[in-house]
Short mmCIF file of C-alpha atoms and ligand atoms in Angstrom, two decimals:
data_model
loop_
_atom_site.label_atom_id
_atom_site.label_comp_id
_atom_site.label_asym_id
_atom_site.label_seq_id
_atom_site.Cartn_x
_atom_site.Cartn_y
_atom_site.Cartn_z
CA MET F 9 -41.66 -10.34 -47.78
CA THR F 10 -38.03 -11.01 -47.11
CA ALA F 11 -34.93 -10.29 -49.13
CA THR F 12 -34.90 -12.20 -52.37
CA GLN F 13 -32.66 -15.16 -52.72
CA PRO F 14 -30.92 -16.23 -55.89
CA SER F 15 -32.68 -19.14 -57.53
CA SER F 16 -30.82 -22.33 -56.76
CA VAL F 17 -29.44 -24.97 -59.06
CA THR F 18 -32.09 -27.68 -59.09
CA ALA F 19 -32.13 -31.41 -59.62
CA PRO F 20 -32.41 -32.75 -63.17
CA GLY F 21 -36.03 -33.24 -64.13
CA ALA F 22 -37.26 -30.86 -61.45
CA HIS F 23 -38.85 -28.65 -64.08
CA ALA F 24 -41.04 -31.45 -65.31
CA PRO F 25 -44.47 -30.46 -66.57
CA HIS F 26 -46.21 -32.70 -64.01
CA LEU F 27 -45.25 -30.21 -61.30
CA ARG F 28 -47.51 -27.51 -62.73
CA PRO F 29 -50.92 -27.67 -61.03
CA GLN F 30 -54.10 -27.44 -63.11
CA ALA F 31 -56.75 -26.32 -60.59
CA HIS F 32 -54.38 -24.03 -58.70
CA PHE F 33 -53.54 -20.88 -60.65
CA THR F 34 -49.98 -20.40 -61.88
CA ALA F 35 -48.67 -17.61 -64.09
CA ARG F 36 -47.74 -18.84 -67.55
CA ASP F 37 -43.99 -18.24 -67.36
CA THR F 38 -43.28 -15.80 -64.53
CA TRP F 39 -43.14 -15.33 -60.77
CA LEU F 40 -46.18 -14.73 -58.57
CA ASN F 41 -46.85 -14.15 -54.88
CA ASP F 42 -49.90 -12.80 -53.00
CA PRO F 43 -53.40 -12.80 -54.48
CA ASN F 44 -54.60 -9.21 -54.87
CA GLY F 45 -57.78 -7.38 -55.80
CA LEU F 46 -60.02 -10.45 -55.53
CA VAL F 47 -63.36 -9.23 -56.83
CA PHE F 48 -66.45 -10.80 -58.40
CA HIS F 49 -67.97 -8.61 -61.10
CA ASP F 50 -70.59 -9.42 -63.74
CA GLY F 51 -70.22 -13.20 -63.45
CA VAL F 52 -66.42 -13.11 -63.54
CA TRP F 53 -64.00 -13.82 -60.68
CA HIS F 54 -60.97 -11.54 -61.00
CA LEU F 55 -57.68 -12.66 -59.50
CA PHE F 56 -54.91 -10.08 -59.55
CA PHE F 57 -51.58 -11.15 -58.15
CA GLN F 58 -48.14 -9.94 -57.17
CA ASN F 59 -46.16 -10.63 -60.31
CA ASN F 60 -42.75 -10.10 -61.80
CA PRO F 61 -43.77 -9.79 -65.46
CA SER F 62 -40.21 -10.37 -66.63
CA GLY F 63 -38.75 -12.95 -64.27
CA SER F 64 -39.22 -16.05 -62.19
CA THR F 65 -38.07 -14.62 -58.86
CA TRP F 66 -39.49 -11.72 -56.80
CA GLY F 67 -38.88 -8.26 -58.26
CA ASN F 68 -40.29 -5.55 -60.53
CA ILE F 69 -43.56 -6.11 -58.67
CA SER F 70 -46.72 -5.43 -60.66
CA TRP F 71 -50.32 -6.66 -60.56
CA GLY F 72 -50.80 -9.60 -62.88
CA HIS F 73 -54.39 -10.50 -63.77
CA ALA F 74 -56.39 -13.68 -64.35
CA VAL F 75 -60.12 -14.37 -64.67
CA SER F 76 -62.36 -17.38 -64.13
CA ARG F 77 -66.05 -18.26 -64.22
CA ASP F 78 -65.74 -21.25 -61.87
CA LEU F 79 -62.73 -20.46 -59.61
CA VAL F 80 -60.95 -23.55 -60.99
CA SER F 81 -60.05 -22.80 -64.59
CA TRP F 82 -58.21 -19.49 -64.95
CA THR F 83 -57.22 -17.40 -67.97
CA GLU F 84 -54.22 -15.12 -67.57
CA LEU F 85 -54.68 -11.62 -69.02
CA PRO F 86 -52.14 -8.84 -69.63
CA VAL F 87 -50.53 -7.20 -66.58
CA ALA F 88 -53.11 -4.86 -65.02
CA ILE F 89 -50.92 -2.38 -63.11
CA ALA F 90 -47.25 -2.39 -64.08
CA ALA F 91 -44.32 -1.35 -61.88
CA THR F 92 -42.58 1.88 -62.87
CA SER F 93 -39.13 3.19 -62.05
CA GLU F 94 -40.81 5.09 -59.17
CA GLU F 95 -43.07 2.51 -57.61
CA MET F 96 -43.60 -1.18 -57.24
CA VAL F 97 -47.25 -2.16 -56.99
CA PHE F 98 -47.58 -4.06 -53.72
CA SER F 99 -50.57 -5.97 -52.40
CA GLY F 100 -54.08 -4.61 -52.05
CA SER F 101 -57.71 -5.16 -52.88
CA ALA F 102 -60.36 -4.13 -55.41
CA VAL F 103 -63.99 -3.13 -55.11
CA VAL F 104 -66.85 -2.34 -57.46
CA ASP F 105 -67.70 1.32 -56.77
CA ALA F 106 -71.36 0.73 -57.65
CA HIS F 107 -72.54 4.19 -56.48
CA ASN F 108 -69.54 5.99 -57.99
CA THR F 109 -68.55 7.39 -54.60
CA SER F 110 -65.08 8.03 -56.02
CA GLY F 111 -66.38 9.95 -59.03
CA LEU F 112 -63.98 7.93 -61.19
CA ALA F 113 -66.71 6.55 -63.47
CA GLY F 114 -68.21 8.61 -66.28
CA ALA F 115 -71.88 8.62 -67.24
CA GLY F 116 -73.13 5.08 -67.78
CA GLU F 117 -69.88 3.56 -66.50
CA THR F 118 -69.04 1.52 -63.40
CA ALA F 119 -65.58 1.83 -61.90
CA LEU F 120 -63.65 -1.08 -60.48
CA VAL F 121 -61.24 0.52 -58.03
CA ALA F 122 -58.02 -1.14 -56.91
CA VAL F 123 -56.49 0.07 -53.64
CA TYR F 124 -52.85 -0.97 -53.58
CA THR F 125 -49.61 -0.13 -51.81
CA SER F 126 -47.18 2.08 -53.66
CA SER F 127 -43.76 0.87 -52.60
CA TYR F 128 -41.75 3.91 -53.62
CA THR F 129 -38.28 3.39 -55.05
CA ALA F 130 -35.12 5.47 -54.71
CA HIS F 131 -36.05 7.16 -58.02
CA SER F 132 -39.29 8.57 -56.62
CA GLU F 133 -40.09 11.66 -54.57
CA ARG F 134 -40.85 9.42 -51.56
CA PRO F 135 -37.96 6.97 -51.45
CA GLY F 136 -38.57 4.05 -49.11
CA ILE F 137 -42.15 5.04 -48.30
CA GLN F 138 -45.11 2.67 -48.51
CA ALA F 139 -48.42 4.49 -49.04
CA GLN F 140 -51.87 3.55 -50.34
CA SER F 141 -52.86 4.40 -53.90
CA LEU F 142 -55.75 3.86 -56.31
CA ALA F 143 -56.06 2.53 -59.83
CA TYR F 144 -59.35 2.15 -61.64
CA SER F 145 -60.94 0.47 -64.61
CA VAL F 146 -64.10 1.53 -66.40
CA ASP F 147 -64.04 -1.38 -68.88
CA ASP F 148 -64.77 -4.27 -66.48
CA GLY F 149 -61.14 -4.75 -65.52
CA ALA F 150 -59.60 -4.90 -69.00
CA THR F 151 -57.47 -1.74 -68.64
CA TRP F 152 -56.34 0.15 -65.55
CA HIS F 153 -55.39 3.79 -64.90
CA ARG F 154 -53.54 5.18 -61.93
CA TYR F 155 -55.50 7.83 -60.02
CA ALA F 156 -53.95 11.26 -60.59
CA GLY F 157 -54.01 12.14 -56.88
CA ASN F 158 -51.92 9.17 -55.69
CA PRO F 159 -51.06 8.33 -53.03
CA VAL F 160 -54.37 8.74 -51.19
CA LEU F 161 -53.03 7.68 -47.77
CA ASP F 162 -49.43 8.35 -46.74
CA ILE F 163 -48.43 8.27 -43.06
CA GLY F 164 -44.72 8.61 -43.81
CA SER F 165 -43.98 4.98 -43.00
CA GLY F 166 -41.85 2.44 -44.83
CA GLU F 167 -43.88 -0.44 -43.37
CA PHE F 168 -47.52 0.45 -44.08
CA ARG F 169 -49.18 -1.82 -46.62
CA ASP F 170 -51.68 -4.31 -48.00
CA PRO F 171 -54.98 -2.35 -47.84
CA LYS F 172 -58.15 -4.46 -47.88
CA VAL F 173 -61.26 -2.37 -48.50
CA PHE F 174 -64.96 -3.18 -48.10
CA TRP F 175 -68.25 -1.30 -47.87
CA HIS F 176 -69.77 -1.27 -44.40
CA GLY F 177 -73.20 -0.20 -43.21
CA GLY F 178 -75.74 -0.37 -46.02
CA ASP F 179 -76.96 2.73 -47.89
CA ASP F 180 -75.66 5.17 -45.26
CA GLY F 181 -72.41 3.30 -44.98
CA ARG F 182 -68.82 4.07 -45.83
CA TRP F 183 -65.71 2.33 -47.01
CA ILE F 184 -63.52 0.62 -44.42
CA MET F 185 -59.86 -0.18 -45.02
CA VAL F 186 -57.67 -2.50 -42.98
CA ALA F 187 -53.93 -2.20 -43.59
CA VAL F 188 -50.89 -3.30 -41.61
CA GLU F 189 -48.29 -1.34 -39.73
CA ALA F 190 -46.13 -4.36 -40.42
CA THR F 191 -43.24 -4.10 -37.99
CA GLU F 192 -45.49 -2.84 -35.18
CA HIS F 193 -47.75 -5.90 -35.50
CA ARG F 194 -50.81 -3.73 -35.88
CA VAL F 195 -53.82 -3.60 -38.16
CA ALA F 196 -54.95 -0.02 -38.72
CA ILE F 197 -58.62 0.56 -39.54
CA TYR F 198 -59.55 3.59 -41.68
CA SER F 199 -62.85 4.87 -43.08
CA SER F 200 -63.70 6.87 -46.18
CA PRO F 201 -66.80 8.16 -47.95
CA ASN F 202 -65.16 8.04 -51.39
CA LEU F 203 -62.02 5.81 -51.43
CA VAL F 204 -59.91 8.98 -51.70
CA ASP F 205 -60.10 10.67 -48.26
CA TRP F 206 -59.28 8.34 -45.36
CA SER F 207 -59.59 8.82 -41.55
CA LEU F 208 -58.01 6.62 -38.91
CA GLU F 209 -60.65 4.88 -36.77
CA SER F 210 -58.67 2.48 -34.58
CA ARG F 211 -55.83 0.02 -34.41
CA PHE F 212 -55.72 -3.64 -33.41
CA GLY F 213 -52.60 -5.39 -32.12
CA PRO F 214 -50.08 -6.56 -31.26
CA ALA F 215 -51.85 -9.81 -30.38
CA HIS F 216 -51.14 -13.51 -30.64
CA ALA F 217 -48.39 -14.43 -33.10
CA THR F 218 -45.87 -11.61 -33.52
CA GLY F 219 -42.74 -13.53 -34.49
CA GLY F 220 -42.54 -11.69 -37.81
CA VAL F 221 -44.00 -8.75 -39.69
CA TRP F 222 -47.79 -8.60 -40.02
CA GLU F 223 -48.99 -8.54 -43.62
CA CYS F 224 -52.12 -8.83 -45.79
CA PRO F 225 -55.00 -8.33 -43.32
CA ASP F 226 -58.65 -9.04 -44.10
CA LEU F 227 -61.80 -8.34 -42.08
CA PHE F 228 -65.21 -9.82 -42.91
CA PRO F 229 -68.43 -11.06 -41.31
CA LEU F 230 -69.42 -14.73 -41.12
CA ARG F 231 -72.65 -16.22 -39.82
CA VAL F 232 -72.21 -18.87 -37.12
CA ARG F 233 -73.38 -22.13 -38.70
CA GLY F 234 -76.91 -23.07 -37.67
CA THR F 235 -77.68 -19.68 -36.08
CA ASP F 236 -78.49 -16.08 -37.03
CA GLU F 237 -75.47 -14.82 -35.12
CA GLU F 238 -72.97 -12.79 -37.10
CA LYS F 239 -69.34 -12.54 -36.05
CA TRP F 240 -66.33 -10.88 -37.66
CA VAL F 241 -63.10 -12.58 -38.62
CA LEU F 242 -59.82 -10.66 -38.78
CA VAL F 243 -57.18 -12.48 -40.80
CA VAL F 244 -53.52 -11.51 -40.35
CA SER F 245 -50.62 -13.11 -42.20
CA LEU F 246 -47.22 -13.01 -40.59
CA ASN F 247 -43.71 -13.74 -41.76
CA PRO F 248 -41.80 -15.41 -40.22
CA GLY F 249 -43.38 -16.83 -37.05
CA GLY F 250 -46.09 -18.95 -38.69
CA ILE F 251 -47.33 -22.20 -37.14
CA ALA F 252 -45.39 -24.37 -39.63
CA GLY F 253 -42.29 -22.15 -39.68
CA GLY F 254 -41.76 -19.10 -41.86
CA SER F 255 -44.90 -17.56 -43.37
CA GLY F 256 -48.30 -18.32 -41.82
CA THR F 257 -51.85 -16.99 -41.60
CA GLN F 258 -53.57 -16.48 -38.24
CA TYR F 259 -57.09 -15.25 -37.54
CA PHE F 260 -59.16 -13.74 -34.75
CA VAL F 261 -62.92 -14.13 -34.25
CA GLY F 262 -64.74 -11.19 -32.67
CA ASP F 263 -66.92 -8.16 -33.33
CA PHE F 264 -66.59 -5.09 -35.53
CA ASP F 265 -68.78 -2.05 -34.77
CA GLY F 266 -67.81 0.00 -37.81
CA THR F 267 -64.92 1.57 -35.94
CA ALA F 268 -62.96 -1.03 -33.98
CA PHE F 269 -62.43 -4.78 -33.95
CA THR F 270 -62.72 -6.57 -30.59
CA PRO F 271 -61.60 -10.20 -30.43
CA ASP F 272 -63.58 -12.77 -28.41
CA ARG F 273 -60.50 -14.54 -27.25
CA VAL F 274 -57.06 -13.21 -26.47
CA VAL F 275 -54.55 -15.71 -25.12
CA GLU F 276 -51.99 -13.93 -22.99
CA ASP F 277 -48.50 -15.40 -23.13
CA GLY F 278 -49.62 -18.36 -25.25
CA GLY F 279 -47.53 -20.43 -27.61
CA ILE F 280 -48.25 -20.27 -31.32
CA GLU F 281 -50.20 -23.55 -31.09
CA ASP F 282 -52.72 -21.75 -28.82
CA TYR F 283 -53.73 -19.34 -31.57
CA ASP F 284 -56.07 -19.83 -34.53
CA TRP F 285 -54.51 -20.53 -37.94
CA LEU F 286 -56.24 -20.62 -41.28
CA ASP F 287 -53.89 -23.42 -42.28
CA HIS F 288 -51.36 -25.53 -40.38
CA GLY F 289 -49.17 -26.19 -43.41
CA PRO F 290 -46.14 -24.20 -44.54
CA ASP F 291 -47.57 -23.05 -47.87
CA TYR F 292 -50.64 -20.96 -47.21
CA TYR F 293 -49.91 -17.24 -47.04
CA ALA F 294 -51.49 -13.85 -47.67
CA GLY F 295 -54.96 -15.41 -47.89
CA VAL F 296 -57.70 -12.85 -48.48
CA SER F 297 -61.35 -12.95 -49.55
CA PHE F 298 -63.26 -11.88 -52.64
CA SER F 299 -65.21 -8.69 -52.64
CA GLY F 300 -68.77 -9.06 -53.90
CA ALA F 301 -69.01 -12.87 -53.98
CA PRO F 302 -72.62 -13.78 -54.84
CA GLY F 303 -75.00 -15.27 -52.30
CA GLY F 304 -73.18 -13.79 -49.33
CA ARG F 305 -70.44 -16.41 -49.71
CA ARG F 306 -67.00 -15.75 -48.27
CA VAL F 307 -64.43 -17.17 -50.68
CA THR F 308 -60.67 -16.89 -50.20
CA ILE F 309 -57.50 -17.57 -52.14
CA ALA F 310 -53.98 -17.62 -50.68
CA TRP F 311 -50.47 -17.90 -52.06
CA ALA F 312 -49.28 -21.51 -51.82
CA SER F 313 -45.69 -20.83 -50.83
CA ASN F 314 -43.48 -19.56 -48.03
CA TRP F 315 -41.02 -16.66 -48.06
CA ALA F 316 -38.44 -19.00 -46.47
CA TYR F 317 -37.84 -20.70 -49.82
CA ALA F 318 -40.30 -19.25 -52.35
CA ASN F 319 -37.58 -17.91 -54.64
CA SER F 320 -35.85 -21.30 -54.83
CA THR F 321 -38.67 -23.78 -55.54
CA PRO F 322 -37.67 -26.04 -58.43
CA THR F 323 -39.96 -24.95 -61.25
CA GLU F 324 -39.00 -22.73 -64.17
CA PRO F 325 -39.92 -20.44 -65.80
CA TRP F 326 -43.11 -20.18 -63.76
CA ARG F 327 -42.71 -20.12 -60.01
CA SER F 328 -45.40 -20.38 -57.28
CA ALA F 329 -49.07 -21.26 -57.36
CA MET F 330 -52.20 -19.97 -55.64
CA SER F 331 -54.18 -22.17 -53.27
CA LEU F 332 -57.55 -23.49 -54.34
CA ALA F 333 -60.41 -21.10 -53.74
CA ARG F 334 -62.04 -21.97 -50.41
CA SER F 335 -65.52 -21.31 -49.02
CA LEU F 336 -65.51 -20.24 -45.40
CA ASP F 337 -67.91 -21.03 -42.61
CA LEU F 338 -67.85 -20.39 -38.85
CA VAL F 339 -68.51 -23.30 -36.52
CA ARG F 340 -69.09 -23.43 -32.76
CA CYS F 341 -66.94 -26.42 -31.68
CA ALA F 342 -67.49 -28.82 -28.76
CA ASP F 343 -65.09 -26.78 -26.61
CA GLY F 344 -67.25 -23.68 -27.13
CA ARG F 345 -64.77 -21.96 -29.41
CA LEU F 346 -65.71 -20.51 -32.78
CA ARG F 347 -63.46 -21.77 -35.55
CA VAL F 348 -63.32 -21.13 -39.27
CA ALA F 349 -64.12 -24.20 -41.39
CA GLN F 350 -62.97 -24.23 -45.00
CA SER F 351 -63.99 -26.30 -47.98
CA PRO F 352 -62.26 -26.32 -51.35
CA VAL F 353 -64.17 -24.99 -54.35
CA LEU F 354 -64.01 -27.92 -56.79
CA PRO F 355 -66.05 -28.97 -59.79
CA SER F 356 -67.89 -32.32 -59.84
CA PRO F 357 -65.49 -35.29 -60.11
CA ASP F 358 -66.25 -35.65 -63.84
CA ASP F 359 -65.22 -32.07 -64.50
CA LEU F 360 -61.92 -32.09 -62.63
CA PRO F 361 -59.05 -30.93 -64.83
CA ASP F 362 -56.72 -33.74 -65.95
CA GLY F 363 -54.17 -34.67 -63.33
CA VAL F 364 -56.11 -33.28 -60.35
CA LEU F 365 -56.92 -36.00 -57.81
CA VAL F 366 -59.39 -35.64 -54.95
CA HIS F 367 -59.43 -38.40 -52.33
CA ARG F 368 -62.24 -38.44 -49.78
CA LEU F 369 -62.02 -40.76 -46.77
CA VAL F 370 -63.43 -41.17 -43.29
CA VAL F 371 -60.94 -42.38 -40.70
CA PRO F 372 -61.69 -43.48 -37.12
CA THR F 373 -59.82 -41.32 -34.65
CA ARG F 374 -60.74 -42.69 -31.23
CA PRO F 375 -57.88 -42.86 -28.73
CA GLY F 376 -55.52 -45.69 -29.69
CA GLU F 377 -56.47 -45.58 -33.37
CA ARG F 378 -53.95 -44.51 -35.96
CA SER F 379 -54.13 -44.41 -39.75
CA GLU F 380 -51.34 -43.79 -42.21
CA ILE F 381 -52.04 -42.61 -45.71
CA ALA F 382 -49.32 -42.54 -48.37
CA LEU F 383 -49.39 -40.60 -51.63
CA THR F 384 -47.01 -42.18 -54.13
CA ALA F 385 -46.36 -42.46 -57.84
CA GLY F 386 -47.17 -46.17 -57.68
CA ASP F 387 -43.62 -47.28 -58.46
CA PRO F 388 -42.66 -49.97 -55.91
CA ALA F 389 -38.97 -49.28 -56.59
CA SER F 390 -39.29 -45.67 -55.45
CA ALA F 391 -39.14 -44.55 -51.82
CA GLU F 392 -40.78 -41.23 -52.65
CA ARG F 393 -43.94 -40.66 -50.66
CA VAL F 394 -45.98 -38.01 -48.94
CA GLN F 395 -47.30 -39.32 -45.66
CA ILE F 396 -50.47 -38.28 -43.86
CA VAL F 397 -51.03 -39.66 -40.35
CA LEU F 398 -54.17 -39.40 -38.22
CA ASP F 399 -53.55 -40.19 -34.59
CA GLY F 400 -56.58 -40.58 -32.31
CA SER F 401 -54.49 -40.57 -29.12
CA SER F 402 -52.73 -37.26 -29.73
CA ARG F 403 -55.74 -36.02 -31.78
CA THR F 404 -53.51 -34.80 -34.56
CA LEU F 405 -53.21 -34.77 -38.33
CA THR F 406 -49.58 -34.88 -39.48
CA CYS F 407 -48.47 -34.29 -43.08
CA ASP F 408 -44.89 -35.20 -43.90
CA ARG F 409 -43.04 -34.24 -47.09
CA THR F 410 -39.51 -35.18 -46.05
CA ALA F 411 -39.56 -38.14 -48.50
CA GLY F 412 -41.84 -36.42 -51.01
CA GLY F 413 -39.29 -35.83 -53.78
CA ASP F 414 -36.90 -32.92 -54.30
CA THR F 415 -36.35 -31.26 -50.93
CA GLY F 416 -32.71 -30.25 -51.36
CA PHE F 417 -33.18 -26.82 -52.94
CA HIS F 418 -33.51 -25.12 -49.55
CA ALA F 419 -32.62 -26.19 -45.99
CA ASP F 420 -35.96 -24.95 -44.66
CA PHE F 421 -38.07 -27.00 -47.05
CA PRO F 422 -38.18 -30.58 -45.71
CA GLY F 423 -40.51 -31.08 -42.77
CA SER F 424 -43.65 -32.47 -41.24
CA PHE F 425 -46.61 -30.36 -40.17
CA GLN F 426 -49.23 -30.97 -37.54
CA ALA F 427 -52.80 -29.79 -37.04
CA PRO F 428 -55.11 -30.47 -34.07
CA LEU F 429 -58.25 -32.55 -34.65
CA GLN F 430 -61.64 -31.72 -33.12
CA GLY F 431 -63.69 -34.83 -34.07
CA ALA F 432 -63.66 -37.43 -31.29
CA GLN F 433 -64.78 -40.55 -33.17
CA LEU F 434 -64.28 -40.12 -36.87
CA THR F 435 -62.40 -37.67 -39.03
CA ASP F 436 -63.40 -36.95 -42.60
CA LEU F 437 -60.54 -36.14 -44.93
CA THR F 438 -60.38 -34.50 -48.34
CA ILE F 439 -56.97 -34.70 -49.96
CA VAL F 440 -56.39 -32.71 -53.14
CA VAL F 441 -53.27 -33.59 -55.14
CA ASP F 442 -52.54 -31.23 -58.02
CA GLY F 443 -49.01 -31.01 -59.45
CA CYS F 444 -46.74 -29.56 -56.76
CA VAL F 445 -49.58 -28.67 -54.35
CA VAL F 446 -51.21 -30.97 -51.79
CA GLU F 447 -54.11 -29.62 -49.72
CA VAL F 448 -55.52 -31.70 -46.86
CA TYR F 449 -58.86 -30.82 -45.23
CA ALA F 450 -59.85 -32.66 -42.02
CA ASP F 451 -62.82 -32.45 -39.65
CA GLY F 452 -65.15 -30.74 -42.11
CA GLY F 453 -62.39 -28.28 -42.92
CA LEU F 454 -61.71 -27.19 -39.32
CA ALA F 455 -58.11 -28.26 -39.88
CA THR F 456 -56.27 -27.75 -43.16
CA VAL F 457 -52.67 -28.39 -44.18
CA THR F 458 -51.37 -27.02 -47.47
CA MET F 459 -47.91 -27.97 -48.65
CA LEU F 460 -45.77 -27.97 -51.75
CA VAL F 461 -44.10 -31.19 -52.89
CA PHE F 462 -41.77 -31.82 -55.82
CA PRO F 463 -41.99 -35.55 -56.62
CA SER F 464 -40.13 -36.95 -59.62
CA ALA F 465 -43.38 -38.43 -61.01
CA PRO F 466 -47.05 -37.55 -60.43
CA LEU F 467 -48.49 -38.75 -57.10
CA THR F 468 -51.30 -40.75 -58.63
CA GLU F 469 -51.73 -43.43 -55.93
CA VAL F 470 -53.18 -43.31 -52.44
CA SER F 471 -52.87 -46.15 -49.94
CA LEU F 472 -54.11 -46.41 -46.41
CA GLU F 473 -53.13 -48.54 -43.44
CA GLY F 474 -55.51 -48.68 -40.50
CA ALA F 475 -59.28 -48.83 -40.30
CA HIS F 476 -61.30 -46.52 -42.54
CA ALA F 477 -64.47 -46.22 -44.50
CA ASP F 478 -64.76 -44.80 -48.02
CA ARG F 479 -67.04 -41.83 -48.40
C1 LIG T 6 -46.68 -10.46 -48.51
C2 LIG T 6 -45.98 -9.22 -49.05
C3 LIG T 6 -46.83 -8.00 -48.82
C4 LIG T 6 -46.34 -7.07 -49.88
C5 LIG T 6 -46.04 -8.00 -51.01
C6 LIG T 6 -44.86 -7.61 -51.85
O1 LIG T 6 -46.23 -11.65 -49.07
O2 LIG T 6 -44.71 -9.10 -48.45
O3 LIG T 6 -46.76 -7.47 -47.52
O4 LIG T 6 -47.32 -6.12 -50.21
O5 LIG T 6 -45.80 -9.27 -50.45
O6 LIG T 6 -44.74 -8.44 -52.98
#
């Protein structure tokens, strides 16, 4: 998070309803940033989120709350954990404490426990400190209570945040927390028998991209596709210093033994293009996974914005959207490297919400072949377009929003963003256009680019120059 910026004066018409996405969650009429407390419980996906309940820029940070049964259509509920004069409620996670290890559930109850960062204000007894705290619900997430013994983990730091908690090790297991020591570019790993008492196990970092503070870590296992091999993925957001400028989300593949994370691959003195990124676009940040997703699935949601300009994007009174939910998979690529592949969670084409367009194409990407795809509003008199280029010679996917509509609200907004391609012959593409969010998935989701666009009319048309086959 960076200092807030005043919201800018925006172009006439910029607040048009067509900019509000339908399959990407937005708060009704307020600000949001990171997804928090992602947890599946009793058939319901809970999405909590960093929210200013009384404004459309960052501030007064509380946990908003929304629920869904299909990860596409969301219902916003009342604020779950509200800021007080003493603490803002920064990012964190939630778990179902099925065995009541915390003792917070009464007889016959199950506690949902949120582990969040208390960002203590000047009016508190710990001014400037960030420490980890608990809140719990014994009515399936409807109402939340702060734990009386908060904070549960305070190391006296002003840069210690974003706890992600999971159960590790079966019946004899324990809780594991990853949290960042943000300015030291480290992920600290703690363990606990009960979510209340925490012991430091190890630290990871600095490693790979360190051009900004580390934020919002996640650590989870994934099976390598087509094998029984299990690996662990450590996700670390950083701001600035991301691959597309400003905020970005990198990941490491390796092993976790219950105590420490060891990456398979550490590039010494590399450039940021040598590292692994969950998304190569500018608007994919603070992505974390659901706790308790059924069927062993690993499903993530990220914030579809960038701290460089998030407070100035031209929508009011709501501001910012989440990404689509994505299912994750781990793939051994032709070069021997394990990479995360992502696919968007979408309903069947007939059940897509109005205004959401999904284009699926296969494009040849042999050396010398180049295809250009344009997303437009179909008005020949308008020069507005989002351009997507696949280049077989440089083996890249480039997404360009410089002519995509309103770009003038912040100097850092216009740009074009590049991702490497793995496929040698053909590249499959899924392009999701939904209000102000465009998500592009290439190569079976090995490369993704997520970006905001603010066109003056909905981008209903897609045209392609160059050879291709429809899927
Ligand atoms: C990431 C972040 C977190 C912090 C939260 C505050 O975008 O800066 O590190 O907990 O946002 O809203």
